[in-house]
PDB file of C-alpha atoms in Angstrom:
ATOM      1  CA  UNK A   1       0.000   0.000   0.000  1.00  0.00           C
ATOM      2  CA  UNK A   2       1.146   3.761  -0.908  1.00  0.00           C
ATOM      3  CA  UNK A   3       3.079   5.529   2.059  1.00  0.00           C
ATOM      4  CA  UNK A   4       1.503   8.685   0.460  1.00  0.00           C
ATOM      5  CA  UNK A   5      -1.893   9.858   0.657  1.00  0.00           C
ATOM      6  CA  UNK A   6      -3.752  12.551  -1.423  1.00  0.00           C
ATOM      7  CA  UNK A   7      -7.095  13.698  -1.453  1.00  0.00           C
ATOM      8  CA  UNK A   8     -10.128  12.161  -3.172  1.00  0.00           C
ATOM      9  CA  UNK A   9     -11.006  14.101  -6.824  1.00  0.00           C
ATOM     10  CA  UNK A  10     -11.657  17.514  -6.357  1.00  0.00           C
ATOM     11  CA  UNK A  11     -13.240  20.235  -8.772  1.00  0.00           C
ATOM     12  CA  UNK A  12     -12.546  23.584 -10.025  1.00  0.00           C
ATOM     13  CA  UNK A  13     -14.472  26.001 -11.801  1.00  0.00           C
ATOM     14  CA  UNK A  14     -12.409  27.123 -14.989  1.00  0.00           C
ATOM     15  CA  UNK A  15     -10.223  30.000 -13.848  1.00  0.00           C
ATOM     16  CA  UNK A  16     -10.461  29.456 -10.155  1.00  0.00           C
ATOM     17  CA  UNK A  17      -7.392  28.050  -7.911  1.00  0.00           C
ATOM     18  CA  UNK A  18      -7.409  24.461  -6.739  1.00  0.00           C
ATOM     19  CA  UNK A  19      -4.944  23.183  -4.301  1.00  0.00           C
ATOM     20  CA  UNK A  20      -4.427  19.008  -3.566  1.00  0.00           C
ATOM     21  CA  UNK A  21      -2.200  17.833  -1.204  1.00  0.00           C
ATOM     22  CA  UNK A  22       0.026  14.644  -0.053  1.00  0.00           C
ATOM     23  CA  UNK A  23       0.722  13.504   3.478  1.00  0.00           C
ATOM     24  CA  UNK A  24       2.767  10.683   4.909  1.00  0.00           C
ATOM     25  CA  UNK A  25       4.332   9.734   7.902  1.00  0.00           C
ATOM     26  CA  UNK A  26       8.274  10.680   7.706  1.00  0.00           C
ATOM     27  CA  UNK A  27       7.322  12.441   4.266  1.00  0.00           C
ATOM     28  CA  UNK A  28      10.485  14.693   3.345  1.00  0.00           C
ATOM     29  CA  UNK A  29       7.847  17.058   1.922  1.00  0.00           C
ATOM     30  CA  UNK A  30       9.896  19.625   0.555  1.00  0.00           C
ATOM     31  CA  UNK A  31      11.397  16.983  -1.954  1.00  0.00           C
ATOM     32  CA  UNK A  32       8.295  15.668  -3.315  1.00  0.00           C
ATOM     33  CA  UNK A  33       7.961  15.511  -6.972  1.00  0.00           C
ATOM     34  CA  UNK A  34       4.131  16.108  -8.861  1.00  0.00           C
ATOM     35  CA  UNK A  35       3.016  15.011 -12.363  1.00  0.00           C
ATOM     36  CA  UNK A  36      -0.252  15.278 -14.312  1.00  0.00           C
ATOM     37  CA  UNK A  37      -1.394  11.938 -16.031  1.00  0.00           C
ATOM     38  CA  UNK A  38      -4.023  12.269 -18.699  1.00  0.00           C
ATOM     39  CA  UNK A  39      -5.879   9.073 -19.881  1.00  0.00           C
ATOM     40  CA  UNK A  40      -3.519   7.231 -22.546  1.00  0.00           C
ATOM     41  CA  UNK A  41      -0.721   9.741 -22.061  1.00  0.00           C
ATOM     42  CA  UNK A  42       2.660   9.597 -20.838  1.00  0.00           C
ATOM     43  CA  UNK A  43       2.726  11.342 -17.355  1.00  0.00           C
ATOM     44  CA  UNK A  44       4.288  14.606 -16.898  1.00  0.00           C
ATOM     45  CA  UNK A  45       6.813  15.772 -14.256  1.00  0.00           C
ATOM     46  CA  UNK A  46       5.039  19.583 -13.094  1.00  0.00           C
ATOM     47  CA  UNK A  47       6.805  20.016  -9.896  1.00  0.00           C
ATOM     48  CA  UNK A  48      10.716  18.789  -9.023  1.00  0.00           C
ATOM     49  CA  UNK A  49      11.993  19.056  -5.314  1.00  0.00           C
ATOM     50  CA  UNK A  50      12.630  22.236  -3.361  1.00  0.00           C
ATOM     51  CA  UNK A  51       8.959  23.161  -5.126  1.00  0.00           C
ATOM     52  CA  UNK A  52      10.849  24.057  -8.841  1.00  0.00           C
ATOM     53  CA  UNK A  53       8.718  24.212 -12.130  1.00  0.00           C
ATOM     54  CA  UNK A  54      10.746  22.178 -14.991  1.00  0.00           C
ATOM     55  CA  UNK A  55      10.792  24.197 -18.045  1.00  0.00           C
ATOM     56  CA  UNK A  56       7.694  24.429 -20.260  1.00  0.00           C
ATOM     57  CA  UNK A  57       5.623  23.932 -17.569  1.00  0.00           C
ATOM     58  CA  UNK A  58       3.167  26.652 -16.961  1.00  0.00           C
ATOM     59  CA  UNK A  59       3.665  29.627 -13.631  1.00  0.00           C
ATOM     60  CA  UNK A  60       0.264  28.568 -13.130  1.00  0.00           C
ATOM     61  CA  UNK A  61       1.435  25.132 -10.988  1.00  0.00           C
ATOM     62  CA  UNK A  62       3.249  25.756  -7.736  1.00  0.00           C
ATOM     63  CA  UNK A  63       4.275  23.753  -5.047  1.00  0.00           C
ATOM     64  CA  UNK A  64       4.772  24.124  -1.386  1.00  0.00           C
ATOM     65  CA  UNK A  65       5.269  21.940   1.649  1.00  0.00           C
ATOM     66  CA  UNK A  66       4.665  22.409   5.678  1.00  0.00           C
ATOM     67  CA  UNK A  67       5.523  19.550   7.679  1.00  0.00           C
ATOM     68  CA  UNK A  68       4.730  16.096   6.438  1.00  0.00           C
ATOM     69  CA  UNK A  69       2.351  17.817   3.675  1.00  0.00           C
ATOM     70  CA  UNK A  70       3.020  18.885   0.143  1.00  0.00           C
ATOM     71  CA  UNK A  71       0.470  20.504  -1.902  1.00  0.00           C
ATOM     72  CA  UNK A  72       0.415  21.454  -5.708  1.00  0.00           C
ATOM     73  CA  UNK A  73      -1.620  24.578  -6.589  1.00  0.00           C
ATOM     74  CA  UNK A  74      -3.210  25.413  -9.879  1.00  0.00           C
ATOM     75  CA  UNK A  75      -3.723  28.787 -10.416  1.00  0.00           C
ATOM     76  CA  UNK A  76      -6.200  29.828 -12.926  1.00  0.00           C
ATOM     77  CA  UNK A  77      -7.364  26.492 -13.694  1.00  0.00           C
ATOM     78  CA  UNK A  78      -7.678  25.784 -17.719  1.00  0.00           C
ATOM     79  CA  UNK A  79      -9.653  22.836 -19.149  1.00  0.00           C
ATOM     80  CA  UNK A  80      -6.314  21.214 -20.309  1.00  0.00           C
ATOM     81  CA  UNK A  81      -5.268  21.091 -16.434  1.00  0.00           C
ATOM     82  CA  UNK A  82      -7.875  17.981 -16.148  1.00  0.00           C
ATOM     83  CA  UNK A  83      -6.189  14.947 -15.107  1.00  0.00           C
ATOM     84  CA  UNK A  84      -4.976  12.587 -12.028  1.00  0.00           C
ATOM     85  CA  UNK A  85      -1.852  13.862 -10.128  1.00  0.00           C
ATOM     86  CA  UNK A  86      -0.017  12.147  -8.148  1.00  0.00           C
ATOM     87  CA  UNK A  87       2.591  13.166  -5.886  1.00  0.00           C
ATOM     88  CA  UNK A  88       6.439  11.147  -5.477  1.00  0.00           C
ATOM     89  CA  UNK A  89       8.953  10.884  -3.657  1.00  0.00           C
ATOM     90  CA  UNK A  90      11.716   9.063  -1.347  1.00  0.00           C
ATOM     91  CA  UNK A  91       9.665   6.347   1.158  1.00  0.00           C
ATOM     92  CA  UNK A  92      10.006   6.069   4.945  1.00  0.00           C
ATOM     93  CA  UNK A  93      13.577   4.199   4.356  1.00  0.00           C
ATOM     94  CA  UNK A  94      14.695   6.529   1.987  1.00  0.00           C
ATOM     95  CA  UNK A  95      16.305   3.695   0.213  1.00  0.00           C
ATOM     96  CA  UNK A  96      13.193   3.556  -2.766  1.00  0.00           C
ATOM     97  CA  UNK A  97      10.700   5.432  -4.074  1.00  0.00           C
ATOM     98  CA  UNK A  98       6.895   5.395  -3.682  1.00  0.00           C
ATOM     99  CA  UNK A  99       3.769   7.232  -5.444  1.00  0.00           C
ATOM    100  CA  UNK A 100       0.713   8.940  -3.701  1.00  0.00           C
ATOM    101  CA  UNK A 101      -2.610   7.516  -4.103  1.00  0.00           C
ATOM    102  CA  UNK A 102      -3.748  10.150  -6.880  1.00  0.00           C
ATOM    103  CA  UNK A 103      -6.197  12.858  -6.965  1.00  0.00           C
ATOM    104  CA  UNK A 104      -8.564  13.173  -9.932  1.00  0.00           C
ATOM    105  CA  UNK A 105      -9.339  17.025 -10.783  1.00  0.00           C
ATOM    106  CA  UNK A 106     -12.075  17.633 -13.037  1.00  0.00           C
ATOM    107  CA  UNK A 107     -11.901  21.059 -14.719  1.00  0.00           C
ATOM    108  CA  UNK A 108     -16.042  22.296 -14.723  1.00  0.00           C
TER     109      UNK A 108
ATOM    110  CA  UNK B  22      16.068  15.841 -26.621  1.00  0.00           C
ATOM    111  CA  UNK B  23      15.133  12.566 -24.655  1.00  0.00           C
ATOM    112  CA  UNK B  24      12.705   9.594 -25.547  1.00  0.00           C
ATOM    113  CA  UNK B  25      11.924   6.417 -23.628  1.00  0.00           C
ATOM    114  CA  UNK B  26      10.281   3.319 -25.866  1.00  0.00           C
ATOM    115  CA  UNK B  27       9.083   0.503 -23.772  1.00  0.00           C
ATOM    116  CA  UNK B  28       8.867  -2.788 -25.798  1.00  0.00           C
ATOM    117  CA  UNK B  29       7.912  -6.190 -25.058  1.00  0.00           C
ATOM    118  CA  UNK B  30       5.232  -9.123 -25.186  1.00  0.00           C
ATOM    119  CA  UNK B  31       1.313  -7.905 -24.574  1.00  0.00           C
ATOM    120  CA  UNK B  32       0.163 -11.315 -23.350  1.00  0.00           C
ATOM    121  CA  UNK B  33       1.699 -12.989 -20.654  1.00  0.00           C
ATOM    122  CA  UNK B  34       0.341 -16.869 -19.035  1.00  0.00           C
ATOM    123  CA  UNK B  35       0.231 -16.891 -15.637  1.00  0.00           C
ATOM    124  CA  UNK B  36       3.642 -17.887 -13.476  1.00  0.00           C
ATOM    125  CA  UNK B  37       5.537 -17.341 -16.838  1.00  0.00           C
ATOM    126  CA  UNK B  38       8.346 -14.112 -16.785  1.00  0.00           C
ATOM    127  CA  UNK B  39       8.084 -11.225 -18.130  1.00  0.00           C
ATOM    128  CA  UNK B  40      10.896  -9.454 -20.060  1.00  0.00           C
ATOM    129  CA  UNK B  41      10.424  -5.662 -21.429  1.00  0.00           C
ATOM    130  CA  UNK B  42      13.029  -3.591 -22.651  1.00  0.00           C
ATOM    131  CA  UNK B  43      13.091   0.038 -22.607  1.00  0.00           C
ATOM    132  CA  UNK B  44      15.451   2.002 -25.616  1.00  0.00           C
ATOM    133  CA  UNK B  45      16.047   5.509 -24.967  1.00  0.00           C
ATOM    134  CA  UNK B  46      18.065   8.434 -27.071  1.00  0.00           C
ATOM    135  CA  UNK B  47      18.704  11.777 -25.549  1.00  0.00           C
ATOM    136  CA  UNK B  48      21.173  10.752 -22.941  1.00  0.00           C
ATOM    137  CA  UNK B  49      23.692   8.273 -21.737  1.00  0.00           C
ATOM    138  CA  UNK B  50      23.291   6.109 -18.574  1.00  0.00           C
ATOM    139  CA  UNK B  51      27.114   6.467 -18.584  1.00  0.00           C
ATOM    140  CA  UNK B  52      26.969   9.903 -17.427  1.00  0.00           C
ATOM    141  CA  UNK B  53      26.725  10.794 -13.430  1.00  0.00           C
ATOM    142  CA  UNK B  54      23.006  11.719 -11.864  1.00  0.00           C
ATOM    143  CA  UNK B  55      21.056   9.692 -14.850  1.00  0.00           C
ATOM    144  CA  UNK B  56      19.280   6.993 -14.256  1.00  0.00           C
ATOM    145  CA  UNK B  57      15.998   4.850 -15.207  1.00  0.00           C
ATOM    146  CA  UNK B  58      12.989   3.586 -13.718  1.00  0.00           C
ATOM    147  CA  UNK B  59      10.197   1.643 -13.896  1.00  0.00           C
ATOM    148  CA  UNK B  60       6.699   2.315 -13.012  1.00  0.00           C
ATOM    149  CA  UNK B  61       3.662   0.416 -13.662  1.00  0.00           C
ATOM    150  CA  UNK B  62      -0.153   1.211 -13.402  1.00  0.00           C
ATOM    151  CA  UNK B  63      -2.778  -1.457 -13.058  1.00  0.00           C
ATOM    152  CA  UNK B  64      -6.501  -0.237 -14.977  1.00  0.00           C
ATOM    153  CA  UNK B  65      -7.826   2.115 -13.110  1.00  0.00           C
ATOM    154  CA  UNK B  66      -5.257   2.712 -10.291  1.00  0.00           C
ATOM    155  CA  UNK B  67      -2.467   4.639  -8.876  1.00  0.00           C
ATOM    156  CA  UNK B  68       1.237   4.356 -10.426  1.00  0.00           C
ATOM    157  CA  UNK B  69       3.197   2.031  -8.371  1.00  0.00           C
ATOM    158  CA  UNK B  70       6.940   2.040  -8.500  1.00  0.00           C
ATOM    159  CA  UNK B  71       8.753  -0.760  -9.404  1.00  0.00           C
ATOM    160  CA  UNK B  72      12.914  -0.312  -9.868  1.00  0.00           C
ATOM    161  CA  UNK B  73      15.558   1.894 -10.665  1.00  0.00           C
ATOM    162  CA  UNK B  74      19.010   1.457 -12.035  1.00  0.00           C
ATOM    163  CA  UNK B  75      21.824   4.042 -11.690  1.00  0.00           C
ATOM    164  CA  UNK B  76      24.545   5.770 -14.040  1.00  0.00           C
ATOM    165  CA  UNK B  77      26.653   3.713 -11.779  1.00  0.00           C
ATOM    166  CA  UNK B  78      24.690   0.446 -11.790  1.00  0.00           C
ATOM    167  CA  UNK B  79      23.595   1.437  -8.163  1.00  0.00           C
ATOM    168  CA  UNK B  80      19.916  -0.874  -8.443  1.00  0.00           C
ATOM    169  CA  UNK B  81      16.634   0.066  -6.079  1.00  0.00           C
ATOM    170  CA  UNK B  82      14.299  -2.564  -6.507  1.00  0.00           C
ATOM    171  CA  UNK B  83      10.577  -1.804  -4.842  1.00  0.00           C
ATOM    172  CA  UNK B  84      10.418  -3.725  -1.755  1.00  0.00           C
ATOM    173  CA  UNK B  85       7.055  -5.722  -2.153  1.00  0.00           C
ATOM    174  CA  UNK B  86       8.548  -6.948  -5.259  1.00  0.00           C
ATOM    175  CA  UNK B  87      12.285  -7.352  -4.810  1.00  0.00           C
ATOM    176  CA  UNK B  88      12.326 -11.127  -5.292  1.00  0.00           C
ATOM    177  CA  UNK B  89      10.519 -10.843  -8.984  1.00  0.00           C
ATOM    178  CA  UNK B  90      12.239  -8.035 -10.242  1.00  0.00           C
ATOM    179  CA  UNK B  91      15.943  -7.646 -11.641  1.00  0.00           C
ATOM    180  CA  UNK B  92      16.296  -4.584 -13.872  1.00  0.00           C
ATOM    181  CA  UNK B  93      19.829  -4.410 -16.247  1.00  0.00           C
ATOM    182  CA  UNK B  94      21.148  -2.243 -18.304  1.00  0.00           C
ATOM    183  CA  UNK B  95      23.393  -1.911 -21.805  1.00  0.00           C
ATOM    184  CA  UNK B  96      24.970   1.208 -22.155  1.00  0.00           C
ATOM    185  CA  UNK B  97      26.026   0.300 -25.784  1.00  0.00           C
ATOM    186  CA  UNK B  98      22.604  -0.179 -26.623  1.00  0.00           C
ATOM    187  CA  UNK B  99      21.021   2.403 -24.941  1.00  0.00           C
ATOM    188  CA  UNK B 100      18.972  -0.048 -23.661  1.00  0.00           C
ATOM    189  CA  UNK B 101      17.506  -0.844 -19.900  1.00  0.00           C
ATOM    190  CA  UNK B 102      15.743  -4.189 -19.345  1.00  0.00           C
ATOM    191  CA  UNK B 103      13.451  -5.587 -16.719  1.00  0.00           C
ATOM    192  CA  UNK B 104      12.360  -8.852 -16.099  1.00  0.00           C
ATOM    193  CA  UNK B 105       9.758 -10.047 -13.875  1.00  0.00           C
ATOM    194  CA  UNK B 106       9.463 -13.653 -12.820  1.00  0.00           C
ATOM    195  CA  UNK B 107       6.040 -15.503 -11.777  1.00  0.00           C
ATOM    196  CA  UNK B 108       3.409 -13.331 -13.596  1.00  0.00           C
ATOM    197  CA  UNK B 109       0.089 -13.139 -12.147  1.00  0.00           C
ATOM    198  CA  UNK B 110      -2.976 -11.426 -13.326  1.00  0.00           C
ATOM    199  CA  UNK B 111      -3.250  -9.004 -10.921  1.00  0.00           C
ATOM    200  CA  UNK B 112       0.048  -7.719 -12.838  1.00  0.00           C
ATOM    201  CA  UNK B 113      -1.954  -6.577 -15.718  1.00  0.00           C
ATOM    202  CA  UNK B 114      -1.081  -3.384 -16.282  1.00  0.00           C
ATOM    203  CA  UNK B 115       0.866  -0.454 -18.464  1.00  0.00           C
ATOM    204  CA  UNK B 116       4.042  -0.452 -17.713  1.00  0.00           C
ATOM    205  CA  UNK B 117       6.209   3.056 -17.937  1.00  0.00           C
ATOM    206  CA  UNK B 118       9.864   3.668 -18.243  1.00  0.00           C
ATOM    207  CA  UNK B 119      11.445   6.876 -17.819  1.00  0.00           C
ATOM    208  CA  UNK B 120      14.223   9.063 -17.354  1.00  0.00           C
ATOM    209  CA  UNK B 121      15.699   9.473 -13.831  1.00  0.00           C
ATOM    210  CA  UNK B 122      17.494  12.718 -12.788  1.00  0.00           C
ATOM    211  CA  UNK B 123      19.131  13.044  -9.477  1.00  0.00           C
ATOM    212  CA  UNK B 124      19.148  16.222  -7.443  1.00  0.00           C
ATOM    213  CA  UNK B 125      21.224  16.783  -4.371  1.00  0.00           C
ATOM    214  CA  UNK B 126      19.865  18.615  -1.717  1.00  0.00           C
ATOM    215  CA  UNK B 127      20.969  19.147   2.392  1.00  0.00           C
ATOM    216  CA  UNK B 128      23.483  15.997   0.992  1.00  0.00           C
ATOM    217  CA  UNK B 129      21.122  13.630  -0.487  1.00  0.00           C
ATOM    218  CA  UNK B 130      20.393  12.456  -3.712  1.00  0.00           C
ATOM    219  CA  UNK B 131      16.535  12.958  -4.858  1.00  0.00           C
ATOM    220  CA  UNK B 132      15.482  11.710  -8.161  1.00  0.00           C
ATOM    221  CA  UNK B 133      12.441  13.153 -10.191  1.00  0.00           C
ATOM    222  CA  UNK B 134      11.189  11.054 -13.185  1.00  0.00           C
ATOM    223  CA  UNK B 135      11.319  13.711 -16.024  1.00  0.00           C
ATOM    224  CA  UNK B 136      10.705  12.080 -19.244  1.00  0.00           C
ATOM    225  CA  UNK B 137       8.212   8.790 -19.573  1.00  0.00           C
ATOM    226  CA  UNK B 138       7.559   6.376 -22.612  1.00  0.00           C
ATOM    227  CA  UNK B 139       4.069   6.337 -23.854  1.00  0.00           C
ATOM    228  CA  UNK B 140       4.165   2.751 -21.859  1.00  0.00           C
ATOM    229  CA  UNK B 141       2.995  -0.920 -23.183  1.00  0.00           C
ATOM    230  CA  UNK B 142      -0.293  -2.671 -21.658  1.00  0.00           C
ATOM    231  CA  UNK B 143       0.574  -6.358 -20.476  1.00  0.00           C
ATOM    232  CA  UNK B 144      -1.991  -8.708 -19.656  1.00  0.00           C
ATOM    233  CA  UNK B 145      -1.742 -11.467 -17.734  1.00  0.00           C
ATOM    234  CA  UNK B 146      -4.071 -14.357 -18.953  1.00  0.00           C
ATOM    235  CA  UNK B 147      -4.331 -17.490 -19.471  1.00  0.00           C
TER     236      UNK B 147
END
């Protein structure tokens, strides 16, 4: 079972700012990694550790961390933002790595 | 500019092994911080990670499936192989590779997944 747990799907009206997050006991939040999966595409990496944006991907996804929780923000959500999430990083060994459970956002 | 390819069999009979190959251009797994992984998602579930293998064939195997998994590589080929022994159904699913990057922060080494195939679907059926 996942180490990392996000939130069930969430909504957002087109335009508006949605924010999931991922929790886990001994979570190094602040190095937790973020991509968007679309049905029958290749996942893509949004958010790298320390909360950085790889190039190409749009100011409008930002990442932050308090504790054991990291969140990714969409701000100004577009219809193309629709897809599952899903949050990565080290697990509790730090020897591997683990996913998050996934959160479905649905763009309305 | 980097690309993964996953490649292998669709259709797998239970307890049989499972061999899929991953060829990649863009990068070389000779060079220090790359690495790749593999990462699997059964229909209509979460990814699940399932190895990684090192520019300095440094191997992380997932721990509920260390005994089933050994992951290779061939730097002349380009080419990064997984096999997975005793297939069961409940390992239907599309398997990813992708490109590992390492980051070092407060001393360690994070890795972030940057670049994915498009993935293969395996079935496992009799």
């Amino acid at each position: 079972s996942s180490e990392l747990t996000q939130d069930p799907p969430v909504s957002v009206a087109l335009g508006q700012t949605v924010t999931i997050t991922c929790q886990g006991d001994n979570f190094r939040s602040s190095y937790a990694n973020w991509y968007q999966h679309k049905p029958g595409q290749a996942p893509i990496l949004v958010i790298y550790p320390k909360n950085n944006r790889p190039s190409g991907i749009p100011a409008r996804f930002s990442g932050s961390n308090s504790g054991n929780t990291a969140s990714l923000t969409i701000t100004g959500a577009q219809a193309e933002d629709e897809a599952d999430y899903y949050c990565n990083s080290r697990d509790s060994s730090g020897t591997h790595y683990v996913f998050g459970t996934g959160t479905k956002v649905t763009v309305l | 500019q980097i690309t993964l390819k996953e490649s292998g069999p669709t259709l797998v009979k239970p307890t049989q092994t499972l061999t899929l190959t991953c060829s990649f251009s863009g990068f070389s797994l000779t060079t220090s911080r790359m690495g790749v992984a593999w990462i699997r998602q059964p229909p209509g579930k979460a990814l699940e990670w399932l190895a990684l293998i090192y520019w300095d064939d440094d191997k992380r195997y997932s721990p509920s499936l260390n005994s089933r998994l050994t992951i290779t590589k061939d730097t002349s080929k380009n080419q990064v192989v997984l096999t997975m022994i005793n297939m069961d159904p409940v390992d239907t699913a599309t398997y990813y590779c992708a490109h590992s990057l390492m980051y070092y922060f407060d001393g360690s080494g994070y890795d972030s997944f940057d670049s994915w195939g498009q993935g293969t679907l395996v079935t496992v059926s009799s």
